[in-house]
Short mmCIF file of C-alpha atoms in Angstrom, two decimals:
data_model
loop_
_atom_site.label_atom_id
_atom_site.label_comp_id
_atom_site.label_asym_id
_atom_site.label_seq_id
_atom_site.Cartn_x
_atom_site.Cartn_y
_atom_site.Cartn_z
CA MET X 30 97.64 120.11 90.04
CA GLY X 31 96.69 123.36 91.80
CA ILE X 32 93.93 125.82 91.00
CA LEU X 33 96.24 127.64 88.57
CA GLY X 34 97.32 124.46 86.85
CA GLY X 35 94.54 124.37 84.25
CA ASP X 36 94.45 125.59 80.68
CA GLY X 37 93.25 128.90 79.39
CA PHE X 38 95.30 131.40 81.36
CA SER X 39 96.33 134.08 78.95
CA LEU X 40 99.82 135.11 78.05
CA PRO X 41 101.04 137.99 80.21
CA ILE X 42 99.05 141.15 79.58
CA VAL X 43 101.06 143.78 77.75
CA ASN X 44 100.88 147.53 78.10
CA SER X 45 98.54 148.80 75.38
CA ASN X 46 99.64 152.43 75.59
CA PRO X 47 101.26 153.85 72.47
CA ILE X 48 105.03 154.25 72.32
CA VAL X 49 105.80 157.88 71.62
CA SER X 50 109.07 159.46 70.62
CA VAL X 51 110.37 161.05 73.80
CA SER X 52 111.84 164.49 74.07
CA ILE X 53 112.89 165.95 77.43
CA THR X 54 114.52 169.14 78.67
CA ILE X 55 117.31 169.29 81.21
CA THR X 56 118.37 172.48 82.91
CA ASP X 57 122.05 173.39 83.19
CA SER X 58 122.00 172.82 86.93
CA ALA X 59 120.54 169.30 86.51
CA LEU X 60 123.11 168.44 83.86
CA SER X 61 125.94 169.72 85.99
CA GLN X 62 124.73 167.72 88.98
CA MET X 63 124.46 164.55 86.91
CA GLU X 64 128.01 165.01 85.65
CA ASN X 65 129.21 165.31 89.23
CA THR X 66 127.26 162.25 90.27
CA LEU X 67 128.41 160.08 87.40
CA ASN X 68 132.01 161.10 88.11
CA ASN X 69 133.55 159.96 84.79
CA GLU X 70 131.51 156.74 84.71
CA GLU X 71 129.45 157.98 81.76
CA LYS X 72 130.72 155.32 79.39
CA ASN X 73 129.16 152.35 81.17
CA HIS X 74 126.48 154.09 83.22
CA CYS X 75 123.36 156.05 82.47
CA LEU X 76 120.45 157.75 84.16
CA ILE X 77 117.20 155.78 83.92
CA ILE X 78 114.03 157.80 84.46
CA SER X 79 110.86 155.80 84.86
CA ALA X 80 107.32 155.95 86.23
CA GLN X 81 105.57 153.33 88.32
CA SER X 82 102.20 153.07 89.99
CA GLY X 83 101.88 154.50 93.49
CA GLY X 84 101.89 157.81 95.30
CA CYS X 85 98.78 159.89 95.99
CA SER X 86 98.15 160.77 92.36
CA GLY X 87 98.57 157.41 90.63
CA TYR X 88 102.21 157.32 89.49
CA VAL X 89 105.56 158.09 91.06
CA TYR X 90 108.81 158.96 89.33
CA ASP X 91 111.86 156.82 89.76
CA MET X 92 115.39 157.93 88.82
CA LYS X 93 118.46 155.80 89.16
CA ILE X 94 122.00 155.74 87.89
CA ASP X 95 122.72 152.26 86.70
CA GLU X 96 124.78 150.25 84.29
CA ILE X 97 123.49 150.44 80.75
CA PRO X 98 120.60 147.92 80.54
CA GLN X 99 121.17 144.80 78.47
CA ASP X 100 117.81 145.08 76.70
CA LYS X 101 118.60 148.49 75.23
CA GLU X 102 116.04 148.07 72.44
CA GLN X 103 113.27 148.49 75.03
CA PHE X 104 114.49 152.02 75.80
CA GLN X 105 114.75 155.37 74.12
CA ILE X 106 118.20 156.84 74.63
CA LEU X 107 118.67 160.60 74.89
CA PHE X 108 122.13 162.16 74.80
CA PHE X 109 123.09 165.31 76.71
CA GLY X 110 126.82 165.77 76.18
CA ASN X 111 128.39 162.62 77.64
CA ILE X 112 125.32 161.83 79.69
CA LYS X 113 122.92 159.17 78.48
CA ILE X 114 119.32 159.17 79.70
CA PHE X 115 117.27 156.00 79.23
CA ILE X 116 113.46 156.03 79.18
CA HIS X 117 111.60 152.74 78.79
CA ASN X 118 109.15 152.56 75.89
CA GLY X 119 106.39 151.61 78.33
CA ASP X 120 106.82 154.92 80.15
CA SER X 121 107.24 157.05 77.03
CA HIS X 122 103.66 158.38 77.00
CA LEU X 123 103.97 159.40 80.65
CA LEU X 124 107.38 161.04 80.47
CA ASN X 125 107.47 162.71 77.07
CA GLY X 126 108.04 166.45 77.48
CA ILE X 127 109.26 166.45 81.08
CA GLU X 128 111.71 169.03 82.33
CA LEU X 129 114.38 167.87 84.74
CA ASP X 130 115.75 170.49 87.08
CA TYR X 131 118.07 170.46 90.07
CA LYS X 132 117.86 172.82 93.04
CA ASP X 133 120.82 173.11 95.37
CA SER X 134 118.99 173.80 98.58
CA LEU X 135 119.07 172.30 102.05
CA MET X 136 115.29 172.18 102.18
CA GLY X 137 113.30 170.93 99.19
CA GLY X 138 116.47 170.57 97.16
CA GLY X 139 117.40 167.84 94.71
CA PHE X 140 116.14 166.78 91.31
CA ASN X 141 112.69 167.95 90.37
CA ILE X 142 110.51 166.90 87.42
CA THR X 143 107.91 169.10 85.78
CA ASN X 144 105.56 167.04 83.67
CA PRO X 145 103.21 168.60 81.10
CA ASN X 146 101.26 165.32 80.86
CA ALA X 147 100.28 165.41 84.53
CA SER X 148 96.72 166.50 85.21
CA ARG X 149 97.42 166.44 88.94
CA GLU X 150 100.47 166.32 91.15
CA CYS X 151 101.04 165.54 94.79
CA GLY X 152 102.32 168.32 97.02
CA CYS X 153 105.59 166.44 97.57
CA GLY X 154 106.33 166.52 93.83
CA GLN X 155 107.00 162.78 93.68
CA SER X 156 103.61 161.70 92.41
CA PHE X 157 101.58 162.61 89.35
CA GLY X 158 98.58 161.37 87.49
CA MET O 20 63.15 140.68 109.15
CA ILE O 21 65.79 141.71 106.70
CA ASN O 22 68.76 140.07 108.40
CA GLY O 23 69.72 136.42 108.49
CA GLU O 24 66.96 134.85 106.42
CA THR O 25 67.70 131.52 104.81
CA PRO O 26 66.08 130.68 101.49
CA ASN O 27 64.36 127.30 101.21
CA GLY O 28 66.49 124.71 99.42
CA ILE O 29 70.12 124.78 98.36
CA TYR O 30 71.08 127.18 95.60
CA TYR O 31 74.18 128.10 93.70
CA HIS O 32 75.03 131.35 92.02
CA ILE O 33 77.89 131.93 89.59
CA ARG O 34 79.32 135.26 90.58
CA GLU O 35 80.61 137.91 88.24
CA ARG O 36 84.10 138.36 89.58
CA ASN O 37 87.27 139.19 87.72
CA PHE O 38 90.43 137.13 88.25
CA THR O 39 93.93 138.44 87.82
CA ILE O 40 97.00 136.36 88.54
CA LEU O 41 100.30 137.99 89.47
CA GLN O 42 103.44 135.93 89.14
CA GLY O 43 106.96 137.04 89.95
CA GLU O 44 109.10 137.96 92.91
CA ASN O 45 108.04 141.64 93.02
CA SER O 46 104.28 140.94 93.13
CA LEU O 47 103.74 141.82 96.78
CA ASP O 48 105.74 145.09 96.70
CA PHE O 49 103.93 146.05 93.53
CA LEU O 50 100.50 145.48 95.11
CA ASN O 51 101.43 147.40 98.23
CA ARG O 52 102.22 150.50 96.19
CA ILE O 53 98.64 150.80 95.00
CA THR O 54 96.33 149.28 97.61
CA THR O 55 94.63 151.12 100.47
CA ASN O 56 96.06 148.89 103.20
CA MET O 57 99.12 146.70 103.66
CA ILE O 58 98.87 143.31 102.02
CA GLN O 59 100.53 140.55 104.01
CA LYS O 60 101.77 137.39 102.42
CA LYS O 61 99.60 134.69 103.95
CA THR O 62 100.14 131.10 103.03
CA ASP O 63 97.44 129.51 105.15
CA GLY O 64 94.62 130.49 102.78
CA GLU O 65 93.68 133.52 104.85
CA LEU O 66 92.46 136.40 102.76
CA ASN O 67 93.58 139.96 102.37
CA PHE O 68 90.81 142.41 101.54
CA THR O 69 91.78 145.72 100.00
CA LEU O 70 90.70 148.45 97.61
CA LEU O 71 92.08 149.87 94.41
CA CYS O 72 91.23 153.56 94.18
CA GLY O 73 91.85 156.33 91.70
CA ALA O 74 93.64 159.58 92.52
CA SER O 75 90.25 161.10 93.36
CA GLY O 76 89.92 158.53 96.17
CA ARG O 77 86.98 156.79 94.48
CA ILE O 78 86.84 153.01 94.31
CA GLU O 79 87.94 151.36 91.09
CA ASP O 80 87.69 147.83 92.44
CA SER O 81 87.33 145.93 95.69
CA LEU O 82 89.81 143.07 95.87
CA GLU O 83 90.30 139.79 97.69
CA ILE O 84 93.86 138.52 97.50
CA ILE O 85 94.95 134.92 97.93
CA PHE O 86 98.55 133.72 97.90
CA SER O 87 98.92 130.35 96.25
CA GLU O 88 102.14 128.53 95.49
CA GLU O 89 101.72 129.32 91.82
CA GLY O 90 101.02 133.01 92.14
CA VAL O 91 98.92 135.73 93.71
CA ILE O 92 95.22 135.42 92.85
CA ILE O 93 93.41 138.77 92.82
CA ILE O 94 89.63 138.49 92.83
CA GLY O 95 87.88 141.74 91.95
CA LEU O 96 84.26 142.85 92.01
CA SER O 97 84.45 144.87 88.81
CA THR O 98 82.92 143.36 85.70
CA ASN O 99 85.64 145.00 83.64
CA GLY O 100 88.67 142.92 84.54
CA ASP O 101 90.57 144.01 81.43
CA GLU O 102 90.54 147.61 82.59
CA ILE O 103 91.88 146.65 86.01
CA ARG O 104 94.60 144.46 84.52
CA GLN O 105 95.64 147.18 82.09
CA LYS O 106 95.93 149.58 84.99
CA LEU O 107 98.15 147.10 86.83
CA VAL O 108 100.38 146.56 83.82
CA GLN O 109 100.77 150.29 83.21
CA GLY O 110 102.04 150.75 86.76
CA LYS O 111 104.75 148.12 86.54
CA ASN O 112 108.27 149.48 86.64
CA TRP O 113 110.59 148.42 83.82
CA ASN O 114 112.79 146.30 86.08
CA GLU O 115 110.09 144.61 88.16
CA ARG O 116 109.69 140.90 87.65
CA ILE O 117 105.94 140.55 87.44
CA ASN O 118 103.63 138.87 84.99
CA VAL O 119 99.98 139.90 84.99
CA LEU O 120 97.71 137.12 83.71
CA ASN O 121 94.03 137.09 82.86
CA GLY O 122 92.14 134.42 84.80
CA ASP O 123 88.58 135.48 83.91
CA ASP O 124 87.83 132.60 81.57
CA PRO O 125 89.73 129.73 83.19
CA LEU O 126 88.38 130.36 86.70
CA THR O 127 84.80 130.46 87.98
CA PHE O 128 83.58 131.73 91.35
CA LEU O 129 80.37 130.25 92.64
CA THR O 130 78.57 130.43 95.95
CA ILE O 131 76.37 127.70 97.41
CA PHE O 132 73.84 128.94 99.93
CA GLY O 133 70.59 127.95 101.55
CA GLU O 134 69.41 125.36 104.04
CA GLN O 135 71.27 122.27 105.19
CA LEU O 136 74.66 122.63 103.65
CA THR O 137 76.09 119.85 105.84
CA GLU O 138 76.07 117.20 103.11
CA ILE O 139 77.59 119.56 100.59
CA ALA O 140 80.29 120.57 103.06
CA LYS O 141 81.07 116.90 103.76
CA SER O 142 81.56 116.28 100.06
CA PHE O 143 84.31 118.91 100.14
CA ASN O 144 85.79 117.45 103.37
CA LEU O 145 84.82 120.61 105.26
CA GLU O 146 84.10 120.48 108.95
CA MET O 147 81.01 122.62 109.51
CA SER O 148 81.83 123.13 113.17
CA GLN O 149 85.16 124.81 112.52
CA ASP O 150 85.35 128.54 112.40
CA GLU O 151 87.11 128.80 109.10
CA THR O 152 85.55 131.95 107.80
CA ASN O 153 87.78 133.87 105.41
CA SER O 154 90.18 131.02 104.87
CA TRP O 155 90.42 129.16 101.61
CA PHE O 156 91.34 125.50 101.31
CA GLU O 157 92.72 123.93 98.20
CA ARG O 158 91.01 120.60 97.46
CA ASP O 159 91.34 118.75 94.16
CA SER O 160 92.16 121.86 92.11
CA LYS O 161 89.36 123.81 93.81
CA LEU O 162 89.57 126.61 96.33
CA ILE O 163 86.85 126.30 98.96
CA ARG O 164 85.77 128.71 101.66
CA TYR O 165 83.13 127.93 104.22
CA ASN O 166 81.43 131.02 105.61
CA ASN O 167 80.61 130.02 109.13
CA THR O 168 78.13 132.81 109.70
CA LEU O 169 74.37 132.55 109.77
CA PRO O 170 73.10 131.56 107.32
CA THR O 171 75.99 129.47 106.09
CA SER O 172 77.34 129.53 102.59
CA ILE O 173 80.20 127.90 100.72
CA ASP O 174 82.31 129.78 98.20
CA LEU O 175 84.12 127.85 95.51
CA ILE O 176 86.70 128.84 92.95
CA LEU O 177 87.16 126.15 90.39
CA GLN O 178 88.61 125.68 86.98
CA THR O 179 85.91 126.51 84.46
CA GLU O 180 86.78 123.41 82.43
CA SER O 181 85.81 121.23 85.41
CA LEU O 182 82.42 122.93 85.95
CA SER O 183 80.37 120.27 84.15
CA ASN O 184 82.06 117.45 86.10
CA PHE O 185 81.29 119.30 89.30
CA PHE O 186 77.57 119.49 88.60
CA ASP O 187 77.48 115.85 87.48
CA SER O 188 78.37 114.52 90.92
CA GLU O 189 75.55 113.13 93.04
CA VAL O 190 75.65 115.74 95.81
CA GLU O 191 75.92 118.67 93.48
CA LYS O 192 72.91 117.43 91.48
CA SER O 193 70.78 118.59 94.38
CA LEU O 194 71.77 122.21 93.81
CA LYS O 195 69.33 124.60 92.19
CA ILE O 196 70.43 127.57 90.19
CA SER O 197 69.55 130.76 91.97
CA SER O 198 67.51 133.48 90.30
CA ILE O 199 69.01 136.97 90.44
CA ASN O 200 66.18 137.94 92.79
CA THR O 201 67.01 135.13 95.25
CA TRP O 202 70.74 135.86 95.08
CA ASN O 203 70.18 139.59 95.59
CA LYS O 204 68.00 138.85 98.63
CA PHE O 205 70.76 136.66 100.07
CA CYS O 206 73.30 139.46 99.48
CA ILE O 207 71.02 142.09 101.00
CA ASP O 208 70.27 139.95 104.05
CA ASN O 209 73.94 139.22 104.65
CA SER O 210 75.42 142.60 103.66
CA ILE O 211 77.39 141.09 100.79
CA LEU O 212 78.55 143.83 98.44
CA GLN O 213 78.41 143.25 94.72
CA TYR O 214 79.66 145.30 91.78
CA ASN O 215 76.31 147.17 91.91
CA GLU O 216 77.46 148.90 95.08
CA ILE O 217 80.75 150.18 93.64
CA LYS O 218 79.95 150.77 89.98
CA SER O 219 79.07 154.41 90.61
CA SER O 220 82.66 154.80 91.96
CA PRO O 221 81.76 155.84 95.50
CA LEU O 222 84.32 156.81 98.11
CA PRO O 223 85.11 153.84 100.40
CA PHE O 224 83.37 155.47 103.40
CA GLU O 225 80.17 155.87 101.40
CA CYS O 226 79.68 152.17 100.74
CA GLY O 227 80.75 150.57 103.99
CA LEU O 228 84.34 149.88 102.96
CA GLY O 229 86.07 152.53 105.06
CA HIS O 230 87.59 149.77 107.20
CA LEU O 231 89.79 148.81 104.25
CA ILE O 232 91.64 152.12 104.47
CA ASP O 233 94.72 152.12 106.66
CA PRO O 234 95.36 155.72 107.74
CA ASN O 235 98.87 154.75 108.81
CA LYS O 236 99.86 153.47 105.41
CA GLY O 237 102.00 155.73 103.24
CA CYS O 238 101.00 157.08 99.86
CA TYR O 239 98.74 155.13 97.52
CA PRO O 240 96.44 156.51 94.82
CA GLY O 241 93.61 158.33 96.59
CA GLN O 242 95.36 158.50 99.97
CA GLU O 243 95.36 162.29 100.15
CA ILE O 244 91.60 162.44 99.64
CA HIS O 245 90.96 159.68 102.18
CA ALA O 246 93.15 161.45 104.75
CA ARG O 247 91.20 164.68 104.31
CA ILE O 248 87.86 162.94 104.69
CA GLU O 249 89.12 161.11 107.77
CA SER O 250 90.42 164.28 109.43
CA ARG O 251 87.71 166.72 108.40
CA GLY O 252 84.68 164.45 108.47
CA LYS O 253 83.44 165.35 105.03
CA GLN O 254 81.63 162.09 104.34
CA THR O 255 78.48 162.98 102.44
CA LYS O 256 76.90 159.58 101.76
CA PHE O 257 76.39 156.26 103.52
CA ILE O 258 75.22 152.79 102.57
CA THR O 259 72.15 151.17 104.06
CA LYS O 260 69.66 148.38 103.60
CA PHE O 261 66.01 149.17 103.20
CA VAL O 262 62.57 147.69 102.69
CA ALA O 263 60.16 149.62 100.46
CA ASN O 264 56.40 149.28 100.38
CA THR O 265 56.30 149.13 96.54
CA GLN O 266 58.27 147.51 93.76
CA LEU O 267 61.39 149.47 92.85
CA GLN O 268 64.17 148.93 90.33
CA SER O 269 67.80 149.79 90.96
CA GLY O 270 68.74 153.27 89.77
CA LYS O 271 68.73 156.90 90.80
CA TYR O 272 65.81 158.46 92.68
CA ARG O 273 65.04 161.72 94.47
CA SER O 274 63.77 162.00 97.99
CA GLU O 275 60.71 164.09 98.66
CA ASP O 276 63.04 166.94 99.62
CA GLY O 277 65.14 166.60 96.46
CA LYS O 278 68.16 164.61 97.71
CA LYS O 279 69.75 162.04 95.38
CA ILE O 280 69.27 158.39 96.31
CA ILE O 281 71.08 155.56 94.52
CA ILE O 282 69.42 152.16 94.83
CA THR O 283 72.14 149.67 93.96
CA THR O 284 70.65 146.19 94.53
CA VAL O 285 67.03 145.06 94.79
CA SER O 286 65.11 141.88 95.45
CA ILE O 287 61.34 142.03 95.00
CA ILE O 288 59.19 139.73 97.10
CA GLU O 289 55.40 140.03 97.25
CA ASP O 290 55.17 143.69 96.21
CA LYS O 291 57.86 144.71 98.62
CA THR O 292 61.37 145.70 97.64
CA TYR O 293 64.34 144.64 99.73
CA GLY O 294 67.43 146.54 98.75
CA ILE O 295 70.71 148.31 99.31
CA ALA O 296 71.00 152.05 98.72
CA ILE O 297 73.57 154.82 98.99
CA LEU O 298 71.99 157.83 100.66
CA PRO O 299 73.08 161.35 101.65
CA THR O 300 74.21 161.51 105.29
CA HIS O 301 71.28 163.91 105.71
CA PHE O 302 69.21 160.72 106.23
CA GLN O 303 71.48 159.11 108.82
CA GLY O 304 69.54 158.23 111.94
CA LYS O 305 66.16 158.45 110.19
CA HIS O 306 64.02 155.34 110.12
CA GLU O 307 62.06 156.09 106.98
CA ILE O 308 62.29 158.37 103.99
CA ARG O 309 59.90 159.08 101.17
CA ILE O 310 60.85 159.02 97.52
CA ASN O 311 58.64 160.58 94.92
CA ASP O 312 58.49 158.40 91.83
CA ASN O 313 54.96 159.36 90.79
CA ILE O 314 53.59 157.31 93.63
CA LEU O 315 54.94 158.05 97.05
CA THR O 316 57.19 155.25 98.29
CA LYS O 317 58.49 154.82 101.80
CA LEU O 318 61.94 153.33 102.41
CA TYR O 319 62.29 151.77 105.84
CA ILE O 320 65.97 152.05 106.64
CA LYS O 321 67.87 149.17 108.27
CA SER O 322 71.43 149.35 109.50
CA PHE O 323 74.01 147.83 107.16
#
């Protein structure tokens, strides 16, 4: 038996932050870009926006287009036309109220998130805290 | 002398350390997003030392990380392990396979120090001649580290439920429990940082932990602040040992010229105070300073 083989280790620690009902805003340019990206795959795919630790300011955003997660009950699902955006309950307090924008520019272009919950943001726009 | 003194007898001290266990395939990537240097997976018991900082660059905890077959063991200095664990859990991405477990109660960290540790080391099958500093060995459900510096000490992590059996054995019966004063003196002599030194949330450079910052690492919480301090030389405080000619308690003091002095750890021996303090860089290079706490006290500064 190793050092971690004894009794008394707790069950996995769970996130104690409250789950809030998420509302987000998406600009027309962001919506249009997502439609282009999804390319008629909206039925089985969605955009998942999440936050994870890291970056200069404490958290970094993560956005990915993926198949609809199997554990859907863990997410809040927001509909924008045919587009479905999934936000995990654990991230709801960090991402409620964000505005998603898209800038078509060679420099500094791409999706951009403005977050009213952020008390500080990194210059690169990827990190918030 | 403030360096390298060995107390008479063999003592043990149960250290206030927090234990967090990470299990899951994404544990290493997860840690490397938030720590101030790159954590390497080491399977030979060798340690990783790193810091967890806030966005302001100030230390939230100083961590030692051990990779065992059953998970990653994170040993922190903070006395508030729950806060650290909650911070870790909050930063987990939804699709990362990581479990964060609380090991505070089931694990105990104790240090054996003093004179003639040879017999004790033999009882753990440790070779005193080997330079095995910073490596942990797993023996009979215990993790053991032999600090081959002068004076020697042995660190043990054991299951709390086996603590009474451990002290019942013949060799361990010879151990005396250390008073806080004796333990603090050992820490001061050997520059061992405790939670006292980081509980005021200093910047890493201010408490002798600047070497745990890797300027070549990418973003981590606090990195921007650390980079600015590194490039612009804005360090305002430094850590030092001292001897004072009166008895002092840990706490905040003012120098004769009004500068703030934080005394973090003290050990009082025969009306003298041996201690660790965080001082303004204004005092760097000075051999003594005066603090005005009704009676005038001199601090004789020793390098850390």
